[in-house]
Coordinates of C-alpha atoms and ligand atoms in Angstrom, one line a residue:
X18 CA -40.4 -175.4 98.7
X19 CA -41.7 -175.2 101.9
X20 CA -45.1 -174.2 103.5
X21 CA -47.8 -174.7 106.5
X22 CA -50.5 -175.5 104.3
X23 CA -50.1 -177.2 100.7
X24 CA -53.3 -176.4 98.8
X25 CA -54.1 -178.4 95.3
X26 CA -56.7 -176.1 93.4
X27 CA -57.3 -172.8 92.7
X28 CA -61.0 -172.5 92.6
X29 CA -63.0 -170.7 95.1
X30 CA -62.4 -173.4 98.1
X31 CA -58.6 -173.1 97.8
X32 CA -58.7 -169.4 97.2
X33 CA -60.8 -168.4 100.0
X34 CA -59.2 -171.0 102.4
X35 CA -55.9 -169.5 101.6
X36 CA -56.9 -166.1 101.8
X37 CA -58.2 -166.6 105.4
X38 CA -55.2 -168.1 106.5
X39 CA -53.3 -165.2 105.4
X40 CA -55.0 -162.5 107.4
X41 CA -54.3 -165.3 110.3
X42 CA -50.5 -165.2 109.4
X43 CA -51.0 -168.6 108.6
X44 CA -48.7 -169.6 105.3
X45 CA -49.8 -171.4 102.1
X46 CA -49.2 -172.2 98.6
X47 CA -51.7 -173.2 95.9
X48 CA -51.1 -175.2 92.9
X49 CA -53.4 -174.7 90.2
X50 CA -53.2 -176.9 87.1
X51 CA -55.2 -174.4 84.7
X52 CA -54.5 -170.5 83.7
X53 CA -56.0 -168.1 85.7
X54 CA -58.2 -167.1 82.5
X55 CA -59.1 -170.4 82.2
X56 CA -60.5 -171.0 85.9
X57 CA -62.1 -167.3 85.1
X58 CA -63.7 -168.4 81.9
X59 CA -66.1 -170.7 83.7
X60 CA -69.6 -169.8 84.2
X61 CA -70.5 -171.8 87.3
X62 CA -72.4 -170.5 90.1
X63 CA -74.4 -167.6 90.9
X64 CA -76.2 -167.9 94.2
X65 CA -74.2 -167.3 97.7
X66 CA -75.7 -167.9 101.1
X67 CA -75.1 -165.1 103.7
X68 CA -72.9 -167.3 105.6
X69 CA -70.7 -167.7 102.2
X70 CA -70.6 -163.9 101.9
X71 CA -69.9 -163.6 105.7
X72 CA -66.9 -165.5 104.9
X73 CA -65.8 -163.2 101.8
X74 CA -66.0 -160.4 104.2
X75 CA -63.8 -162.0 106.6
X76 CA -61.5 -162.7 104.2
X77 CA -61.1 -159.0 103.1
X78 CA -62.4 -159.7 99.8
X79 CA -66.1 -158.7 100.5
X80 CA -65.8 -155.1 99.0
X81 CA -66.8 -156.0 95.0
X82 CA -69.2 -158.5 96.1
X83 CA -71.1 -155.4 98.4
X84 CA -70.9 -153.0 95.8
X85 CA -72.0 -155.1 93.0
X86 CA -74.0 -158.4 93.9
X87 CA -77.4 -158.0 94.4
X88 CA -79.1 -158.9 97.4
X89 CA -82.5 -161.4 96.5
X90 CA -84.7 -161.6 99.4
X91 CA -87.2 -163.9 97.2
X92 CA -87.6 -165.7 94.1
X93 CA -90.5 -168.0 92.1
X94 CA -91.3 -171.0 91.2
X95 CA -93.4 -171.2 88.1
X96 CA -95.7 -174.4 87.7
X97 CA -98.5 -175.0 85.7
X98 CA -99.0 -171.5 84.1
X99 CA -98.9 -169.7 87.8
X100 CA -96.1 -167.9 89.6
X101 CA -95.6 -168.6 93.4
X102 CA -93.3 -166.8 94.9
X103 CA -91.2 -168.0 98.1
X104 CA -90.4 -164.9 100.3
X105 CA -87.0 -165.8 101.7
X106 CA -87.1 -163.1 104.0
X107 CA -90.4 -163.1 105.2
X108 CA -90.0 -166.9 106.0
X109 CA -86.6 -167.1 107.6
X110 CA -87.1 -164.1 109.6
X111 CA -85.2 -161.6 107.4
X112 CA -82.6 -164.2 106.0
X113 CA -81.7 -163.3 101.9
X114 CA -79.1 -164.6 99.5
X115 CA -77.0 -162.3 96.8
X116 CA -76.6 -162.5 93.3
X117 CA -72.6 -162.5 92.7
X118 CA -71.2 -164.9 89.7
X119 CA -68.7 -167.4 91.0
X120 CA -66.0 -166.0 88.3
X121 CA -66.4 -162.6 90.3
X122 CA -66.0 -163.8 93.4
X123 CA -62.8 -166.1 92.4
X124 CA -61.3 -163.1 89.9
X125 CA -61.8 -161.3 93.7
X126 CA -60.4 -163.6 95.5
X127 CA -57.0 -163.9 92.8
X128 CA -56.6 -160.4 93.4
X129 CA -56.5 -160.4 96.8
X130 CA -53.9 -163.3 97.1
X131 CA -51.6 -161.6 94.3
X132 CA -51.8 -158.0 96.2
X133 CA -50.5 -159.6 99.2
X134 CA -47.9 -161.5 97.3
X135 CA -50.1 -164.7 98.2
X136 CA -48.4 -168.3 96.3
X137 CA -50.6 -169.5 93.6
X138 CA -48.8 -171.3 91.0
X139 CA -50.7 -172.1 87.9
X140 CA -50.2 -174.6 84.9
X141 CA -49.2 -177.2 87.5
X142 CA -48.7 -180.9 86.2
X143 CA -48.6 -184.2 87.5
X144 CA -49.6 -183.1 91.1
X145 CA -48.9 -185.7 93.4
X146 CA -49.8 -185.8 97.4
X147 CA -47.4 -188.0 98.9
X148 CA -46.9 -189.8 102.6
X149 CA -50.2 -188.4 103.7
X150 CA -50.3 -190.7 107.0
X151 CA -46.6 -189.1 107.6
X152 CA -46.3 -186.2 109.8
X153 CA -44.5 -184.8 106.9
X154 CA -46.6 -185.0 103.9
X155 CA -45.6 -183.3 100.5
X156 CA -47.0 -182.8 96.7
X157 CA -44.7 -183.6 94.4
X158 CA -45.3 -181.6 90.4
X159 CA -44.2 -180.3 87.4
X160 CA -43.7 -177.1 86.3
X161 CA -42.4 -175.7 83.1
X162 CA -41.2 -179.4 82.5
X163 CA -39.3 -179.1 85.6
X164 CA -40.1 -181.2 88.9
X165 CA -40.5 -179.6 92.2
X166 CA -41.8 -180.4 95.9
X167 CA -43.7 -178.9 98.0
X168 CA -42.8 -179.9 102.0
X169 CA -45.7 -178.6 104.4
X170 CA -47.8 -179.4 107.7
X171 CA -51.0 -180.5 105.8
X172 CA -52.3 -180.8 102.2
X173 CA -55.4 -179.5 101.4
X174 CA -57.8 -181.7 98.6
X175 CA -59.5 -178.9 96.9
X176 CA -59.0 -180.1 93.5
X177 CA -62.6 -180.5 92.0
X178 CA -64.7 -183.8 91.4
X179 CA -61.7 -184.5 88.4
X180 CA -59.2 -183.8 91.0
X181 CA -55.8 -186.2 92.0
X182 CA -56.5 -185.3 95.9
X183 CA -59.5 -188.0 96.5
X184 CA -58.0 -190.4 93.8
X185 CA -54.9 -190.6 96.2
X186 CA -57.1 -192.0 99.1
X187 CA -56.5 -196.0 98.6
X188 CA -60.0 -197.3 97.8
X189 CA -60.5 -199.2 101.0
X190 CA -60.2 -196.3 103.0
X191 CA -62.8 -194.1 101.3
X192 CA -66.7 -194.7 100.5
X193 CA -68.4 -193.0 97.8
X194 CA -72.1 -192.6 97.8
X195 CA -73.3 -191.4 94.1
X196 CA -76.6 -191.1 92.2
X197 CA -76.3 -189.8 88.6
X198 CA -79.5 -188.4 86.8
X199 CA -80.6 -189.2 83.4
X200 CA -80.1 -185.9 82.0
X201 CA -78.1 -182.1 82.2
X202 CA -78.6 -178.2 82.3
X203 CA -78.0 -176.2 79.3
X204 CA -77.0 -172.9 80.1
X205 CA -76.7 -170.1 78.3
X206 CA -75.2 -166.4 79.3
X207 CA -76.5 -163.5 77.1
X208 CA -76.2 -159.8 77.2
X209 CA -79.7 -159.0 77.3
X210 CA -82.0 -157.5 80.5
X211 CA -83.4 -160.3 83.0
X212 CA -86.6 -161.1 82.6
X213 CA -87.6 -160.9 85.9
X214 CA -85.3 -159.2 89.0
X215 CA -85.8 -162.1 90.8
X216 CA -85.2 -165.9 89.9
X217 CA -87.9 -167.9 88.4
X218 CA -87.5 -172.0 88.5
X219 CA -90.3 -173.2 86.2
X220 CA -91.4 -177.1 86.4
X221 CA -93.1 -177.7 83.0
X222 CA -94.2 -180.6 81.3
X223 CA -91.2 -180.2 78.7
X224 CA -88.5 -180.0 81.7
X225 CA -87.6 -177.6 83.8
X226 CA -86.0 -174.3 83.5
X227 CA -84.4 -171.9 85.5
X228 CA -84.1 -167.3 84.6
X229 CA -81.2 -166.4 86.1
X230 CA -78.7 -163.1 86.3
X231 CA -75.6 -161.8 86.8
X232 CA -76.5 -158.2 86.6
X233 CA -79.5 -156.3 85.4
X234 CA -77.3 -156.1 81.8
X235 CA -76.5 -159.8 81.8
X236 CA -78.7 -162.8 82.0
X237 CA -78.1 -166.7 83.1
X238 CA -80.6 -169.0 81.6
X239 CA -80.8 -172.7 82.3
X240 CA -82.7 -175.7 80.1
X241 CA -83.2 -179.3 81.6
X242 CA -81.8 -181.3 78.3
X243 CA -81.3 -184.8 77.4
X244 CA -77.2 -185.9 77.6
X245 CA -78.1 -187.2 73.9
X246 CA -77.5 -184.4 72.2
X247 CA -74.0 -181.8 72.4
X248 CA -73.9 -177.9 72.8
X249 CA -73.4 -178.0 69.3
X250 CA -76.8 -179.4 68.7
X251 CA -78.0 -176.3 70.5
X252 CA -78.4 -172.8 68.2
X253 CA -79.3 -170.0 70.1
X254 CA -82.6 -169.9 68.3
X255 CA -83.3 -173.8 69.4
X256 CA -82.4 -172.9 73.3
X257 CA -84.5 -169.7 73.6
X258 CA -87.6 -171.1 71.6
X259 CA -87.2 -174.1 73.8
X260 CA -86.9 -171.8 76.9
X261 CA -90.1 -169.9 76.0
X262 CA -92.3 -172.8 75.7
X263 CA -91.3 -173.6 79.3
X264 CA -92.0 -170.4 80.8
X265 CA -95.2 -168.8 81.9
X266 CA -97.0 -166.8 79.1
X267 CA -96.3 -163.7 81.1
X268 CA -92.8 -164.5 81.7
X269 CA -92.2 -165.7 77.9
X270 CA -94.0 -162.7 76.8
X271 CA -91.3 -160.2 78.3
X272 CA -88.2 -162.3 77.3
X273 CA -85.4 -160.5 75.5
X274 CA -83.4 -162.6 73.4
X275 CA -79.4 -162.4 72.2
X276 CA -76.7 -164.0 71.2
X277 CA -75.3 -166.2 73.7
X278 CA -71.8 -165.2 75.0
X279 CA -71.4 -168.6 76.6
X280 CA -73.1 -171.9 76.4
X281 CA -72.4 -174.9 78.1
X282 CA -73.9 -178.6 79.4
X283 CA -73.5 -179.6 82.7
X284 CA -74.3 -183.4 83.9
X285 CA -76.4 -183.5 86.9
X286 CA -75.2 -185.8 89.6
X287 CA -75.2 -186.2 93.2
X288 CA -72.2 -187.4 95.3
X289 CA -70.4 -187.5 98.6
X290 CA -67.0 -189.1 99.5
X291 CA -66.2 -190.3 103.1
X292 CA -64.5 -189.4 105.4
X293 CA -63.3 -185.9 104.0
X294 CA -59.7 -186.8 106.2
X295 CA -56.8 -189.3 105.3
X296 CA -53.7 -188.8 107.3
X297 CA -52.9 -185.3 107.1
X298 CA -54.7 -184.4 104.0
X299 CA -58.3 -182.5 104.4
X300 CA -60.9 -183.1 101.2
X301 CA -62.7 -179.8 100.8
X302 CA -65.7 -178.7 98.0
X303 CA -66.3 -180.7 94.9
X304 CA -63.4 -182.5 95.7
X305 CA -65.3 -184.3 98.5
X306 CA -68.9 -183.9 97.2
X307 CA -71.2 -182.8 94.1
X308 CA -75.0 -181.6 94.1
X309 CA -77.2 -181.1 91.3
X310 CA -77.6 -177.2 90.6
X311 CA -80.8 -177.2 91.5
X312 CA -80.8 -176.1 94.9
X313 CA -77.8 -173.7 94.2
X314 CA -76.0 -176.0 96.8
X315 CA -72.4 -176.6 95.5
X316 CA -70.1 -173.5 95.8
X317 CA -72.1 -173.0 99.3
X318 CA -71.3 -176.5 100.7
X319 CA -67.4 -176.2 99.8
X320 CA -67.8 -172.9 101.7
X321 CA -69.0 -174.5 104.9
X322 CA -66.2 -177.1 104.8
X323 CA -63.7 -174.0 104.6
X324 CA -65.5 -172.6 107.6
X325 CA -64.8 -175.6 109.5
X326 CA -61.1 -176.2 108.1
X327 CA -60.2 -172.4 109.2
X328 CA -61.6 -172.8 112.2
X329 CA -59.7 -176.2 112.6
X330 CA -56.3 -174.8 111.4
X331 CA -56.9 -171.5 113.4
X332 CA -57.3 -174.0 116.6
X333 CA -54.4 -175.5 115.9
X334 CA -51.9 -172.9 115.3
X335 CA -53.0 -170.4 117.7
X336 CA -54.3 -172.8 120.7
X337 CA -52.1 -176.2 119.9
X338 CA -55.9 -177.3 119.8
X339 CA -56.5 -180.3 117.4
X340 CA -60.2 -181.2 118.3
X341 CA -61.5 -179.5 114.8
X342 CA -58.9 -181.2 113.0
X343 CA -60.2 -184.4 114.8
X344 CA -64.0 -183.9 114.0
X345 CA -63.5 -181.9 110.5
X346 CA -64.9 -184.8 108.1
X347 CA -68.0 -185.7 110.6
X348 CA -68.7 -181.8 111.3
X349 CA -68.5 -181.1 107.5
X350 CA -70.3 -184.3 106.3
X351 CA -73.1 -183.5 108.7
X352 CA -73.4 -180.5 107.0
X353 CA -72.9 -181.7 103.4
X354 CA -75.5 -184.6 103.9
X355 CA -77.9 -181.6 104.3
X356 CA -77.2 -179.8 101.4
X357 CA -77.0 -183.1 99.4
X358 CA -80.9 -183.8 100.7
X359 CA -82.1 -180.5 99.9
X360 CA -80.3 -180.7 96.0
X361 CA -81.8 -184.0 95.5
X362 CA -85.2 -182.9 96.3
X363 CA -85.4 -179.8 94.9
X364 CA -84.0 -181.5 91.5
X365 CA -87.3 -184.6 92.2
X366 CA -89.4 -181.9 92.5
X367 CA -88.8 -179.6 89.1
X368 CA -87.5 -182.1 86.6
X369 CA -88.9 -184.4 84.5
X370 CA -87.4 -187.7 84.8
X371 CA -88.1 -190.1 81.5
X372 CA -88.9 -193.2 82.8
X373 CA -90.9 -192.4 86.0
X374 CA -94.0 -194.2 86.3
X375 CA -97.4 -192.8 86.9
X376 CA -97.7 -192.7 90.7
X377 CA -94.6 -191.0 90.8
X378 CA -95.7 -187.8 88.4
X379 CA -98.7 -188.1 90.9
X380 CA -96.3 -187.8 94.1
X381 CA -94.4 -184.8 92.5
X382 CA -97.6 -183.0 91.9
X383 CA -98.6 -183.5 95.2
X384 CA -95.5 -182.7 96.7
X385 CA -95.8 -179.4 94.7
X386 CA -99.4 -179.0 95.8
X387 CA -98.3 -179.4 99.2
X388 CA -95.5 -176.8 99.2
X389 CA -97.5 -174.1 97.6
X390 CA -100.8 -174.8 100.1
X391 CA -98.5 -174.9 103.7
X392 CA -96.4 -172.4 105.0
X393 CA -94.6 -175.0 106.9
X394 CA -93.1 -176.8 103.7
X395 CA -92.4 -173.0 102.4
X396 CA -90.3 -172.4 105.5
X397 CA -88.4 -175.5 105.1
X398 CA -87.6 -174.3 101.3
X399 CA -86.7 -171.3 102.1
X400 CA -84.7 -172.1 105.1
X401 CA -82.7 -174.5 103.2
X402 CA -82.2 -172.3 100.5
X403 CA -80.3 -169.0 102.3
X404 CA -78.2 -171.9 104.1
X405 CA -78.7 -173.9 107.3
X406 CA -75.9 -172.6 110.1
X407 CA -72.6 -173.6 110.0
Ligands
FAD6 P1 -63.7 -175.9 91.8 O1 -64.5 -174.7 91.5 O2 -63.8 -177.6 90.6 O3 -62.4 -175.9 91.7 C1 -60.7 -176.8 91.7 C2 -59.7 -176.2 91.0 O4 -58.9 -177.3 91.1 C3 -59.7 -175.8 89.5 O5 -59.3 -174.6 89.2 C4 -59.5 -176.9 89.1 O6 -58.8 -176.8 87.5 C5 -58.2 -176.8 90.0 N1 -57.3 -178.7 89.5 C6 -58.0 -179.8 89.2 N2 -57.6 -180.6 89.1 C7 -56.2 -180.4 89.7 C8 -54.8 -180.8 89.5 N3 -54.4 -182.4 89.5 N4 -53.7 -180.5 90.2 C9 -53.8 -179.0 90.7 N5 -55.3 -178.2 90.2 C10 -56.2 -179.1 90.0 N6 -73.1 -174.0 93.4 C11 -73.8 -172.9 94.3 O7 -73.5 -172.5 95.5 N7 -74.9 -172.1 93.4 C12 -75.1 -171.9 92.3 O8 -75.8 -171.1 92.1 C13 -74.4 -173.1 91.6 N8 -74.3 -173.1 90.3 C14 -74.0 -174.3 89.6 C15 -74.0 -173.9 88.1 C16 -73.4 -174.9 87.3 C17 -73.8 -174.9 85.6 C18 -72.0 -175.6 87.8 C19 -71.6 -176.9 86.9 C20 -72.0 -175.6 89.1 C21 -72.8 -174.8 90.0 N9 -72.5 -174.9 91.1 C22 -73.3 -174.0 92.2 C23 -71.6 -175.2 91.4 C24 -70.0 -174.7 92.5 O9 -70.0 -174.2 90.9 C25 -68.7 -175.6 92.7 O10 -69.6 -176.6 94.0 C26 -67.7 -174.9 92.9 O11 -67.0 -174.5 91.6 C27 -67.1 -175.9 93.5 O12 -65.5 -175.2 94.0 P2 -64.3 -176.1 94.2 O13 -63.0 -174.8 94.5 O14 -63.8 -177.0 95.6 O15 -64.3 -176.7 92.9
DHB7 C1 -77.8 -170.3 89.2 C2 -77.6 -171.6 89.2 C3 -77.9 -172.7 90.2 O1 -77.7 -173.7 90.3 C4 -79.2 -171.9 90.9 O2 -80.0 -172.9 91.8 C5 -79.4 -170.6 90.8 C6 -78.6 -169.9 90.2 C7 -76.9 -169.1 88.5 O3 -75.7 -170.0 87.8 O4 -77.1 -168.0 88.5

């Protein structure tokens, strides 16, 4: 089999790049380990920055997002029983975010690839990127027990944090930076009316909580939990009781509870691998970097990688200009690290750290007091939350 761009991973990064390239007449094949149903069953991101939304529109897959996604012009931070409003629109001169689930946008991308005959091969095994430093890289894989080979000009490693692409780079050619946090997020999806039309991030002495949503009939809630417990240790009742304790009284009294239709625990981690290129393979999205979810940056950081890669590929194939490919890693990492800084800061600001000293707790309180009393600090929060320019 032969194509121009061989893409490992059929998550949002791989599919979005494939669809954008298709619109420009550039051929790609996406190799995905799991079934479509499995990928769509993963409940993950919910907040899209406007730059990402523009990219979806450019890929021709923005219609449902624009019809069904909710534009959010602000959110609340609850602290000490009080709610502080972050007016994204006012603080950024008109910017906002779109609340639209990752599963929905991934389905839109699958539908678009299918409609235009795009090659997305599910259920591939033993995927291996090969000959990366040659002009003729290729990917070997197995499908239904049969060995296959995909020859391509370039390989994109978009196979998430646990994928094979990053691991195919020799250890002495890549540097990894990591911070692991001593807690996770327990997330629940429920067919209940959201407690608030806007998101609420809550800092409480019992731990962080987040009230989010997918629609006015579908709520998504998270609470900070110790990693010593598994998801089976949390009954729905225990989850709702703990969430209520962490929200201000005027919010918890309005909370509608119901059976969870999805419940999972995500560990929190900051991670960056540098550089994001090895030979003719480029890493994108979670394959190269992970953030703790607090600032809603993960999928949005993946989107900026795709933006840079897409334009680099266009310059290569349409103008014979390789500057974008040469600069990809440097350009992508500059924005990735800004997303890392913001996610780390929001995580430090809003969570309880079991081991921290009185001094650290005082700094955290001061950081919150400063934020709520300074227009400049609020502007900085809002500017990062809606997404820095690509
Ligand atoms: P992935 O979504 O991980 O996709 C990679 C794909 O590669 C997968 O489908 C996988 O099956 C496939 N794959 C893996 N290995 C192989 C292999 N060997 N061969 C072939 N295929 C392979 N981000 C935000 O921006 N906003 C949010 O609000 C937000 N909230 C989040 C909440 C939670 C609870 C979590 C866990 C994450 C959240 N994120 C958020 C992060 C976001 O979900 C990720 O950043 C995003 O999924 C990255 O997309 P990706 O395509 O790079 O990787
Ligand atoms: C959601 C997830 C996040 O990490 C976040 O910061 C905001 C919303 C969500 O899943 O809805």
